[in-house]
Amino acid sequence: MLSSSSPASTTAHPPPSPETYQTPLSLLSLPQITRRYVFKTLSLCLAAPSLSIAPVHARGLFQMPPLRLSNRYYLVRAGESDYESLGVINTNPVAKTSVDSGLSEKGKKQTVRAALQLKEMGACDRNCWLWPSITQRAYQAAEIIASINGISRSYIVPEYSFLDARGLGAYEGKKLDSISETKPPPITDGTPNESVSDVFVRVTQLMSILETQYSEDTVVIVSPDSDNLSILQAGVQGLDLRRHSELYFGPGEVRLLDADSIPVYKQPASAVYKCTNPPNCD
């Protein structure tokens, strides 16, 4: 062991002499780098044929109307709520999880019929995902659908904002027959006043998520109101959003979302109904 006062003994290696040093063969094979060599190399690179690169298809870039859908979709409106049974508008998101926003007795029966219709249509024969709004009546509807169709509760995915009932602003608390198709006037109680275009943006964002997250699956979308579904259907099929109400969903109504899913009795007579760039349908 060396003492702290004595220096450590090391063996010194003298540097190699020029006679013993050998240049690696890899360096000997390199050409001499000159300006002429650099320009010659660049000219060869520019003269080489360009490589064709296959385009990348990004599934997350969802546009309305889509070229195709990666999944199969069923649209379901939840059954009647307690507020709807009274004919009163209730769209404030603060109250969407309250008991009063749940299904009425009539609404429960409507939802059972919807669940049986999905079963008859074979919607969930190979399993399916249920995407309900977190609004009380929509989530209750999803639970009923899951129970009747033998779907595990782990396949229920609550949606917290994109499927909220259309905010009707100053119409809040009024009778259902007071609604107009224009943008509702604002109100200070926190209820949104949403136009058709506002809802269109929401449901487009929802579809973008679903088309990115799933592939070759079945998704059942459960909405608390009709407007979400009629605007979604009009957008996917390239129809004029200004006439989306002609695709009205009654409480408990079920519809497969495809090119032929508009019921015959709702088929429009006007050629103006088509829209290739929603929501700009002028």
PDB file of C-alpha atoms in Angstrom:
ATOM      1  CA  MET A   1       0.000   0.000   0.000  1.00  0.00           C
ATOM      2  CA  LEU A   2       1.387   3.407  -0.950  1.00  0.00           C
ATOM      3  CA  SER A   3       1.832   6.052   1.697  1.00  0.00           C
ATOM      4  CA  SER A   4       0.218   9.410   1.204  1.00  0.00           C
ATOM      5  CA  SER A   5       3.652  11.081   1.100  1.00  0.00           C
ATOM      6  CA  SER A   6       5.148   8.891  -1.679  1.00  0.00           C
ATOM      7  CA  PRO A   7       4.029   9.387  -5.296  1.00  0.00           C
ATOM      8  CA  ALA A   8       2.329   6.494  -7.078  1.00  0.00           C
ATOM      9  CA  SER A   9       4.691   4.541  -9.264  1.00  0.00           C
ATOM     10  CA  THR A  10       3.578   4.315 -12.895  1.00  0.00           C
ATOM     11  CA  THR A  11       5.143   2.788 -15.965  1.00  0.00           C
ATOM     12  CA  ALA A  12       5.822   5.388 -18.634  1.00  0.00           C
ATOM     13  CA  HIS A  13       5.186   4.460 -22.279  1.00  0.00           C
ATOM     14  CA  PRO A  14       7.183   6.511 -24.790  1.00  0.00           C
ATOM     15  CA  PRO A  15       5.271   7.792 -27.824  1.00  0.00           C
ATOM     16  CA  PRO A  16       5.632   5.690 -30.967  1.00  0.00           C
ATOM     17  CA  SER A  17       8.401   6.702 -33.310  1.00  0.00           C
ATOM     18  CA  PRO A  18       7.620   7.695 -36.915  1.00  0.00           C
ATOM     19  CA  GLU A  19       9.236   4.443 -38.056  1.00  0.00           C
ATOM     20  CA  THR A  20       6.844   2.258 -36.021  1.00  0.00           C
ATOM     21  CA  TYR A  21       3.591   4.237 -36.684  1.00  0.00           C
ATOM     22  CA  GLN A  22       1.457   2.831 -39.521  1.00  0.00           C
ATOM     23  CA  THR A  23      -1.374   4.678 -41.224  1.00  0.00           C
ATOM     24  CA  PRO A  24      -4.667   2.670 -41.209  1.00  0.00           C
ATOM     25  CA  LEU A  25      -5.627   1.255 -44.591  1.00  0.00           C
ATOM     26  CA  SER A  26      -9.089   2.901 -44.370  1.00  0.00           C
ATOM     27  CA  LEU A  27      -7.451   6.320 -44.358  1.00  0.00           C
ATOM     28  CA  LEU A  28      -5.148   5.459 -47.224  1.00  0.00           C
ATOM     29  CA  SER A  29      -8.131   4.520 -49.388  1.00  0.00           C
ATOM     30  CA  LEU A  30      -9.898   7.887 -48.952  1.00  0.00           C
ATOM     31  CA  PRO A  31      -9.633  10.258 -51.938  1.00  0.00           C
ATOM     32  CA  GLN A  32      -7.995  13.614 -51.478  1.00  0.00           C
ATOM     33  CA  ILE A  33     -10.695  16.134 -50.534  1.00  0.00           C
ATOM     34  CA  THR A  34     -10.438  19.052 -52.937  1.00  0.00           C
ATOM     35  CA  ARG A  35     -12.889  21.668 -54.210  1.00  0.00           C
ATOM     36  CA  ARG A  36     -13.036  19.821 -57.531  1.00  0.00           C
ATOM     37  CA  TYR A  37     -13.950  16.567 -55.708  1.00  0.00           C
ATOM     38  CA  VAL A  38     -16.723  18.286 -53.687  1.00  0.00           C
ATOM     39  CA  PHE A  39     -18.333  19.864 -56.804  1.00  0.00           C
ATOM     40  CA  LYS A  40     -18.113  16.577 -58.699  1.00  0.00           C
ATOM     41  CA  THR A  41     -19.860  14.718 -55.857  1.00  0.00           C
ATOM     42  CA  LEU A  42     -22.650  17.313 -55.619  1.00  0.00           C
ATOM     43  CA  SER A  43     -23.270  17.180 -59.362  1.00  0.00           C
ATOM     44  CA  LEU A  44     -23.684  13.404 -59.194  1.00  0.00           C
ATOM     45  CA  CYS A  45     -26.205  13.699 -56.331  1.00  0.00           C
ATOM     46  CA  LEU A  46     -28.275  16.300 -58.201  1.00  0.00           C
ATOM     47  CA  ALA A  47     -28.253  14.223 -61.380  1.00  0.00           C
ATOM     48  CA  ALA A  48     -29.525  11.091 -59.584  1.00  0.00           C
ATOM     49  CA  PRO A  49     -33.231  10.298 -60.239  1.00  0.00           C
ATOM     50  CA  SER A  50     -35.572  11.323 -57.437  1.00  0.00           C
ATOM     51  CA  LEU A  51     -37.056   8.557 -55.320  1.00  0.00           C
ATOM     52  CA  SER A  52     -40.850   8.243 -55.260  1.00  0.00           C
ATOM     53  CA  ILE A  53     -42.163   8.165 -51.707  1.00  0.00           C
ATOM     54  CA  ALA A  54     -45.548   6.586 -51.062  1.00  0.00           C
ATOM     55  CA  PRO A  55     -47.999   8.975 -49.367  1.00  0.00           C
ATOM     56  CA  VAL A  56     -48.792   8.391 -45.718  1.00  0.00           C
ATOM     57  CA  HIS A  57     -52.463   7.920 -44.955  1.00  0.00           C
ATOM     58  CA  ALA A  58     -53.136   9.502 -41.558  1.00  0.00           C
ATOM     59  CA  ARG A  59     -56.286   8.012 -40.037  1.00  0.00           C
ATOM     60  CA  GLY A  60     -56.518  10.771 -37.474  1.00  0.00           C
ATOM     61  CA  LEU A  61     -57.282  13.458 -40.077  1.00  0.00           C
ATOM     62  CA  PHE A  62     -61.073  13.136 -40.145  1.00  0.00           C
ATOM     63  CA  GLN A  63     -63.136  15.342 -42.417  1.00  0.00           C
ATOM     64  CA  MET A  64     -66.832  15.590 -43.132  1.00  0.00           C
ATOM     65  CA  PRO A  65     -68.071  13.946 -45.234  1.00  0.00           C
ATOM     66  CA  PRO A  66     -65.489  11.157 -44.854  1.00  0.00           C
ATOM     67  CA  LEU A  67     -64.272   9.088 -47.789  1.00  0.00           C
ATOM     68  CA  ARG A  68     -64.878   5.966 -45.723  1.00  0.00           C
ATOM     69  CA  LEU A  69     -65.496   4.902 -42.138  1.00  0.00           C
ATOM     70  CA  SER A  70     -63.169   2.483 -40.360  1.00  0.00           C
ATOM     71  CA  ASN A  71     -65.916   1.304 -38.010  1.00  0.00           C
ATOM     72  CA  ARG A  72     -69.602   0.454 -38.010  1.00  0.00           C
ATOM     73  CA  TYR A  73     -71.743   2.963 -36.116  1.00  0.00           C
ATOM     74  CA  TYR A  74     -75.212   2.838 -34.598  1.00  0.00           C
ATOM     75  CA  LEU A  75     -76.858   6.063 -33.446  1.00  0.00           C
ATOM     76  CA  VAL A  76     -79.232   5.886 -30.493  1.00  0.00           C
ATOM     77  CA  ARG A  77     -81.181   8.638 -28.846  1.00  0.00           C
ATOM     78  CA  ALA A  78     -81.804   7.969 -25.163  1.00  0.00           C
ATOM     79  CA  GLY A  79     -85.405   7.590 -24.055  1.00  0.00           C
ATOM     80  CA  GLU A  80     -87.454  10.464 -22.708  1.00  0.00           C
ATOM     81  CA  SER A  81     -86.132  12.253 -19.608  1.00  0.00           C
ATOM     82  CA  ASP A  82     -88.166  13.521 -16.664  1.00  0.00           C
ATOM     83  CA  TYR A  83     -87.784  17.091 -17.943  1.00  0.00           C
ATOM     84  CA  GLU A  84     -88.847  16.102 -21.443  1.00  0.00           C
ATOM     85  CA  SER A  85     -91.929  14.387 -20.037  1.00  0.00           C
ATOM     86  CA  LEU A  86     -92.918  17.800 -18.662  1.00  0.00           C
ATOM     87  CA  GLY A  87     -92.193  19.471 -22.005  1.00  0.00           C
ATOM     88  CA  VAL A  88     -89.454  21.633 -20.446  1.00  0.00           C
ATOM     89  CA  ILE A  89     -86.064  22.441 -22.013  1.00  0.00           C
ATOM     90  CA  ASN A  90     -83.111  21.447 -19.821  1.00  0.00           C
ATOM     91  CA  THR A  91     -79.714  21.736 -21.531  1.00  0.00           C
ATOM     92  CA  ASN A  92     -77.521  23.376 -18.892  1.00  0.00           C
ATOM     93  CA  PRO A  93     -74.471  21.072 -18.566  1.00  0.00           C
ATOM     94  CA  VAL A  94     -74.340  21.720 -14.813  1.00  0.00           C
ATOM     95  CA  ALA A  95     -77.499  19.611 -14.410  1.00  0.00           C
ATOM     96  CA  LYS A  96     -76.622  16.834 -16.846  1.00  0.00           C
ATOM     97  CA  THR A  97     -75.729  14.291 -14.148  1.00  0.00           C
ATOM     98  CA  SER A  98     -78.626  15.151 -11.832  1.00  0.00           C
ATOM     99  CA  VAL A  99     -81.400  12.644 -11.121  1.00  0.00           C
ATOM    100  CA  ASP A 100     -83.922  14.946 -12.843  1.00  0.00           C
ATOM    101  CA  SER A 101     -81.976  14.484 -16.090  1.00  0.00           C
ATOM    102  CA  GLY A 102     -82.494  10.727 -15.921  1.00  0.00           C
ATOM    103  CA  LEU A 103     -84.953   8.559 -17.797  1.00  0.00           C
ATOM    104  CA  SER A 104     -88.648   8.855 -17.054  1.00  0.00           C
ATOM    105  CA  GLU A 105     -90.698   5.669 -16.714  1.00  0.00           C
ATOM    106  CA  LYS A 106     -91.758   6.065 -20.329  1.00  0.00           C
ATOM    107  CA  GLY A 107     -88.133   6.746 -21.285  1.00  0.00           C
ATOM    108  CA  LYS A 108     -86.988   3.485 -19.683  1.00  0.00           C
ATOM    109  CA  LYS A 109     -89.478   1.522 -21.793  1.00  0.00           C
ATOM    110  CA  GLN A 110     -88.366   3.381 -24.921  1.00  0.00           C
ATOM    111  CA  THR A 111     -84.756   2.519 -24.145  1.00  0.00           C
ATOM    112  CA  VAL A 112     -85.555  -1.161 -23.582  1.00  0.00           C
ATOM    113  CA  ARG A 113     -87.168  -1.223 -27.033  1.00  0.00           C
ATOM    114  CA  ALA A 114     -84.047   0.435 -28.470  1.00  0.00           C
ATOM    115  CA  ALA A 115     -81.821  -2.181 -26.809  1.00  0.00           C
ATOM    116  CA  LEU A 116     -83.979  -5.007 -28.200  1.00  0.00           C
ATOM    117  CA  GLN A 117     -83.855  -3.410 -31.651  1.00  0.00           C
ATOM    118  CA  LEU A 118     -80.046  -3.320 -31.504  1.00  0.00           C
ATOM    119  CA  LYS A 119     -80.100  -6.988 -30.535  1.00  0.00           C
ATOM    120  CA  GLU A 120     -82.404  -7.799 -33.454  1.00  0.00           C
ATOM    121  CA  MET A 121     -80.100  -5.877 -35.814  1.00  0.00           C
ATOM    122  CA  GLY A 122     -77.113  -7.887 -34.558  1.00  0.00           C
ATOM    123  CA  ALA A 123     -75.297  -4.710 -33.614  1.00  0.00           C
ATOM    124  CA  CYS A 124     -73.309  -6.285 -30.781  1.00  0.00           C
ATOM    125  CA  ASP A 125     -73.152  -9.909 -31.888  1.00  0.00           C
ATOM    126  CA  ARG A 126     -69.362  -9.665 -32.073  1.00  0.00           C
ATOM    127  CA  ASN A 127     -69.173  -7.267 -29.150  1.00  0.00           C
ATOM    128  CA  CYS A 128     -69.383  -3.484 -29.398  1.00  0.00           C
ATOM    129  CA  TRP A 129     -68.305  -0.292 -27.688  1.00  0.00           C
ATOM    130  CA  LEU A 130     -70.961   1.912 -26.095  1.00  0.00           C
ATOM    131  CA  TRP A 131     -70.201   5.649 -26.170  1.00  0.00           C
ATOM    132  CA  PRO A 132     -72.887   7.492 -24.189  1.00  0.00           C
ATOM    133  CA  SER A 133     -72.925  11.091 -23.108  1.00  0.00           C
ATOM    134  CA  ILE A 134     -72.271  11.417 -19.385  1.00  0.00           C
ATOM    135  CA  THR A 135     -75.734  13.038 -19.225  1.00  0.00           C
ATOM    136  CA  GLN A 136     -77.793  10.939 -16.840  1.00  0.00           C
ATOM    137  CA  ARG A 137     -80.419   9.629 -19.273  1.00  0.00           C
ATOM    138  CA  ALA A 138     -77.844   8.734 -21.938  1.00  0.00           C
ATOM    139  CA  TYR A 139     -75.636   6.834 -19.508  1.00  0.00           C
ATOM    140  CA  GLN A 140     -78.671   5.025 -18.059  1.00  0.00           C
ATOM    141  CA  ALA A 141     -79.636   4.091 -21.621  1.00  0.00           C
ATOM    142  CA  ALA A 142     -76.151   2.666 -22.237  1.00  0.00           C
ATOM    143  CA  GLU A 143     -76.431   0.511 -19.109  1.00  0.00           C
ATOM    144  CA  ILE A 144     -79.777  -0.874 -20.286  1.00  0.00           C
ATOM    145  CA  ILE A 145     -78.373  -1.565 -23.769  1.00  0.00           C
ATOM    146  CA  ALA A 146     -75.351  -3.317 -22.258  1.00  0.00           C
ATOM    147  CA  SER A 147     -77.513  -5.480 -19.987  1.00  0.00           C
ATOM    148  CA  ILE A 148     -79.903  -6.647 -22.725  1.00  0.00           C
ATOM    149  CA  ASN A 149     -77.128  -7.242 -25.271  1.00  0.00           C
ATOM    150  CA  GLY A 150     -74.762  -9.012 -22.860  1.00  0.00           C
ATOM    151  CA  ILE A 151     -72.052  -6.344 -23.048  1.00  0.00           C
ATOM    152  CA  SER A 152     -69.592  -5.919 -20.181  1.00  0.00           C
ATOM    153  CA  ARG A 153     -69.748  -2.585 -18.376  1.00  0.00           C
ATOM    154  CA  SER A 154     -66.042  -2.185 -19.174  1.00  0.00           C
ATOM    155  CA  TYR A 155     -67.127  -1.519 -22.776  1.00  0.00           C
ATOM    156  CA  ILE A 156     -69.111   1.553 -21.746  1.00  0.00           C
ATOM    157  CA  VAL A 157     -67.008   4.650 -22.438  1.00  0.00           C
ATOM    158  CA  PRO A 158     -68.639   7.824 -21.023  1.00  0.00           C
ATOM    159  CA  GLU A 159     -68.168  10.942 -23.149  1.00  0.00           C
ATOM    160  CA  TYR A 160     -67.890  14.140 -21.095  1.00  0.00           C
ATOM    161  CA  SER A 161     -68.437  17.008 -23.545  1.00  0.00           C
ATOM    162  CA  PHE A 162     -68.722  16.200 -27.264  1.00  0.00           C
ATOM    163  CA  LEU A 163     -72.122  14.503 -26.784  1.00  0.00           C
ATOM    164  CA  ASP A 164     -73.725  17.055 -24.476  1.00  0.00           C
ATOM    165  CA  ALA A 165     -77.259  18.006 -25.450  1.00  0.00           C
ATOM    166  CA  ARG A 166     -77.254  21.067 -27.689  1.00  0.00           C
ATOM    167  CA  GLY A 167     -77.124  24.161 -25.461  1.00  0.00           C
ATOM    168  CA  LEU A 168     -80.261  26.238 -26.054  1.00  0.00           C
ATOM    169  CA  GLY A 169     -79.287  29.402 -24.193  1.00  0.00           C
ATOM    170  CA  ALA A 170     -82.209  31.672 -23.305  1.00  0.00           C
ATOM    171  CA  TYR A 171     -84.701  28.915 -24.178  1.00  0.00           C
ATOM    172  CA  GLU A 172     -83.583  27.075 -21.022  1.00  0.00           C
ATOM    173  CA  GLY A 173     -86.574  26.281 -18.794  1.00  0.00           C
ATOM    174  CA  LYS A 174     -89.094  27.170 -21.509  1.00  0.00           C
ATOM    175  CA  LYS A 175     -91.464  24.871 -23.366  1.00  0.00           C
ATOM    176  CA  LEU A 176     -90.018  22.584 -26.037  1.00  0.00           C
ATOM    177  CA  ASP A 177     -92.129  24.168 -28.777  1.00  0.00           C
ATOM    178  CA  SER A 178     -90.325  27.519 -28.362  1.00  0.00           C
ATOM    179  CA  ILE A 179     -87.125  26.303 -30.078  1.00  0.00           C
ATOM    180  CA  SER A 180     -86.093  27.816 -33.402  1.00  0.00           C
ATOM    181  CA  GLU A 181     -83.420  26.589 -35.822  1.00  0.00           C
ATOM    182  CA  THR A 182     -81.388  29.806 -35.568  1.00  0.00           C
ATOM    183  CA  LYS A 183     -78.696  30.234 -32.936  1.00  0.00           C
ATOM    184  CA  PRO A 184     -80.470  30.595 -29.566  1.00  0.00           C
ATOM    185  CA  PRO A 185     -80.068  33.923 -27.743  1.00  0.00           C
ATOM    186  CA  PRO A 186     -77.493  33.883 -24.910  1.00  0.00           C
ATOM    187  CA  ILE A 187     -78.253  33.650 -21.205  1.00  0.00           C
ATOM    188  CA  THR A 188     -76.176  34.361 -18.085  1.00  0.00           C
ATOM    189  CA  ASP A 189     -76.825  31.114 -16.167  1.00  0.00           C
ATOM    190  CA  GLY A 190     -74.029  29.220 -17.930  1.00  0.00           C
ATOM    191  CA  THR A 191     -76.187  27.424 -20.502  1.00  0.00           C
ATOM    192  CA  PRO A 192     -74.408  27.493 -23.888  1.00  0.00           C
ATOM    193  CA  ASN A 193     -76.274  28.941 -26.875  1.00  0.00           C
ATOM    194  CA  GLU A 194     -75.103  26.660 -29.670  1.00  0.00           C
ATOM    195  CA  SER A 195     -75.713  27.000 -33.374  1.00  0.00           C
ATOM    196  CA  VAL A 196     -75.896  24.017 -35.717  1.00  0.00           C
ATOM    197  CA  SER A 197     -72.280  24.746 -36.731  1.00  0.00           C
ATOM    198  CA  ASP A 198     -71.185  24.628 -33.085  1.00  0.00           C
ATOM    199  CA  VAL A 199     -72.688  21.167 -32.662  1.00  0.00           C
ATOM    200  CA  PHE A 200     -71.194  20.090 -35.982  1.00  0.00           C
ATOM    201  CA  VAL A 201     -67.695  20.930 -34.680  1.00  0.00           C
ATOM    202  CA  ARG A 202     -68.303  18.840 -31.545  1.00  0.00           C
ATOM    203  CA  VAL A 203     -69.563  15.730 -33.316  1.00  0.00           C
ATOM    204  CA  THR A 204     -66.766  15.973 -35.902  1.00  0.00           C
ATOM    205  CA  GLN A 205     -64.243  15.935 -33.055  1.00  0.00           C
ATOM    206  CA  LEU A 206     -66.019  12.902 -31.595  1.00  0.00           C
ATOM    207  CA  MET A 207     -65.841  11.017 -34.894  1.00  0.00           C
ATOM    208  CA  SER A 208     -62.165  11.907 -35.273  1.00  0.00           C
ATOM    209  CA  ILE A 209     -61.476  10.297 -31.875  1.00  0.00           C
ATOM    210  CA  LEU A 210     -63.497   7.172 -32.672  1.00  0.00           C
ATOM    211  CA  GLU A 211     -61.960   6.707 -36.126  1.00  0.00           C
ATOM    212  CA  THR A 212     -58.463   7.076 -34.637  1.00  0.00           C
ATOM    213  CA  GLN A 213     -59.021   4.897 -31.575  1.00  0.00           C
ATOM    214  CA  TYR A 214     -60.853   1.969 -33.188  1.00  0.00           C
ATOM    215  CA  SER A 215     -60.623  -0.015 -36.418  1.00  0.00           C
ATOM    216  CA  GLU A 216     -63.130  -2.559 -37.791  1.00  0.00           C
ATOM    217  CA  ASP A 217     -65.149  -2.270 -34.563  1.00  0.00           C
ATOM    218  CA  THR A 218     -68.787  -1.527 -33.805  1.00  0.00           C
ATOM    219  CA  VAL A 219     -69.551   1.650 -31.843  1.00  0.00           C
ATOM    220  CA  VAL A 220     -72.972   2.549 -30.449  1.00  0.00           C
ATOM    221  CA  ILE A 221     -73.254   6.303 -29.885  1.00  0.00           C
ATOM    222  CA  VAL A 222     -75.893   7.218 -27.293  1.00  0.00           C
ATOM    223  CA  SER A 223     -76.992  10.860 -27.256  1.00  0.00           C
ATOM    224  CA  PRO A 224     -79.334  12.646 -24.844  1.00  0.00           C
ATOM    225  CA  ASP A 225     -80.976  14.626 -27.664  1.00  0.00           C
ATOM    226  CA  SER A 226     -81.747  14.478 -31.383  1.00  0.00           C
ATOM    227  CA  ASP A 227     -79.618  17.376 -32.647  1.00  0.00           C
ATOM    228  CA  ASN A 228     -76.275  15.665 -31.971  1.00  0.00           C
ATOM    229  CA  LEU A 229     -77.340  12.662 -34.026  1.00  0.00           C
ATOM    230  CA  SER A 230     -79.168  14.406 -36.868  1.00  0.00           C
ATOM    231  CA  ILE A 231     -76.274  16.855 -37.387  1.00  0.00           C
ATOM    232  CA  LEU A 232     -73.762  13.979 -37.201  1.00  0.00           C
ATOM    233  CA  GLN A 233     -75.712  11.946 -39.744  1.00  0.00           C
ATOM    234  CA  ALA A 234     -76.109  14.917 -42.080  1.00  0.00           C
ATOM    235  CA  GLY A 235     -72.368  15.658 -41.866  1.00  0.00           C
ATOM    236  CA  VAL A 236     -71.227  12.082 -42.485  1.00  0.00           C
ATOM    237  CA  GLN A 237     -73.545  11.723 -45.477  1.00  0.00           C
ATOM    238  CA  GLY A 238     -72.757  15.142 -46.934  1.00  0.00           C
ATOM    239  CA  LEU A 239     -76.227  16.586 -46.467  1.00  0.00           C
ATOM    240  CA  ASP A 240     -77.230  20.217 -45.988  1.00  0.00           C
ATOM    241  CA  LEU A 241     -76.907  20.907 -42.261  1.00  0.00           C
ATOM    242  CA  ARG A 242     -79.599  23.570 -42.459  1.00  0.00           C
ATOM    243  CA  ARG A 243     -82.118  20.773 -42.923  1.00  0.00           C
ATOM    244  CA  HIS A 244     -80.736  18.363 -40.337  1.00  0.00           C
ATOM    245  CA  SER A 245     -84.011  18.510 -38.371  1.00  0.00           C
ATOM    246  CA  GLU A 246     -85.619  16.466 -41.165  1.00  0.00           C
ATOM    247  CA  LEU A 247     -83.466  13.614 -39.797  1.00  0.00           C
ATOM    248  CA  TYR A 248     -84.996  14.048 -36.333  1.00  0.00           C
ATOM    249  CA  PHE A 249     -84.475  11.174 -33.884  1.00  0.00           C
ATOM    250  CA  GLY A 250     -87.386  10.382 -31.596  1.00  0.00           C
ATOM    251  CA  PRO A 251     -86.701   9.237 -28.007  1.00  0.00           C
ATOM    252  CA  GLY A 252     -85.349   5.689 -28.115  1.00  0.00           C
ATOM    253  CA  GLU A 253     -84.822   5.704 -31.902  1.00  0.00           C
ATOM    254  CA  VAL A 254     -82.004   3.582 -33.366  1.00  0.00           C
ATOM    255  CA  ARG A 255     -80.338   4.061 -36.736  1.00  0.00           C
ATOM    256  CA  LEU A 256     -77.390   2.465 -38.511  1.00  0.00           C
ATOM    257  CA  LEU A 257     -75.028   5.135 -39.815  1.00  0.00           C
ATOM    258  CA  ASP A 258     -74.308   4.337 -43.449  1.00  0.00           C
ATOM    259  CA  ALA A 259     -75.074   5.651 -46.921  1.00  0.00           C
ATOM    260  CA  ASP A 260     -78.555   4.100 -46.889  1.00  0.00           C
ATOM    261  CA  SER A 261     -79.472   4.819 -43.278  1.00  0.00           C
ATOM    262  CA  ILE A 262     -81.891   7.700 -43.895  1.00  0.00           C
ATOM    263  CA  PRO A 263     -85.391   6.289 -43.374  1.00  0.00           C
ATOM    264  CA  VAL A 264     -87.559   6.397 -46.504  1.00  0.00           C
ATOM    265  CA  TYR A 265     -90.097   8.678 -44.839  1.00  0.00           C
ATOM    266  CA  LYS A 266     -87.302  11.179 -44.121  1.00  0.00           C
ATOM    267  CA  GLN A 267     -85.839  11.193 -47.635  1.00  0.00           C
ATOM    268  CA  PRO A 268     -85.561  14.825 -48.844  1.00  0.00           C
ATOM    269  CA  ALA A 269     -87.143  15.889 -52.089  1.00  0.00           C
ATOM    270  CA  SER A 270     -84.832  18.838 -52.686  1.00  0.00           C
ATOM    271  CA  ALA A 271     -81.563  18.476 -54.610  1.00  0.00           C
ATOM    272  CA  VAL A 272     -80.202  21.371 -52.520  1.00  0.00           C
ATOM    273  CA  TYR A 273     -79.996  18.903 -49.648  1.00  0.00           C
ATOM    274  CA  LYS A 274     -76.521  17.729 -50.667  1.00  0.00           C
ATOM    275  CA  CYS A 275     -73.539  19.527 -49.124  1.00  0.00           C
ATOM    276  CA  THR A 276     -69.944  18.714 -50.081  1.00  0.00           C
ATOM    277  CA  ASN A 277     -68.270  21.052 -47.611  1.00  0.00           C
ATOM    278  CA  PRO A 278     -70.237  21.129 -44.340  1.00  0.00           C
ATOM    279  CA  PRO A 279     -70.995  23.277 -42.429  1.00  0.00           C
ATOM    280  CA  ASN A 280     -70.623  25.700 -45.393  1.00  0.00           C
ATOM    281  CA  CYS A 281     -73.589  24.591 -47.450  1.00  0.00           C
ATOM    282  CA  ASP A 282     -74.299  27.766 -49.439  1.00  0.00           C
TER     283      ASP A 282
END
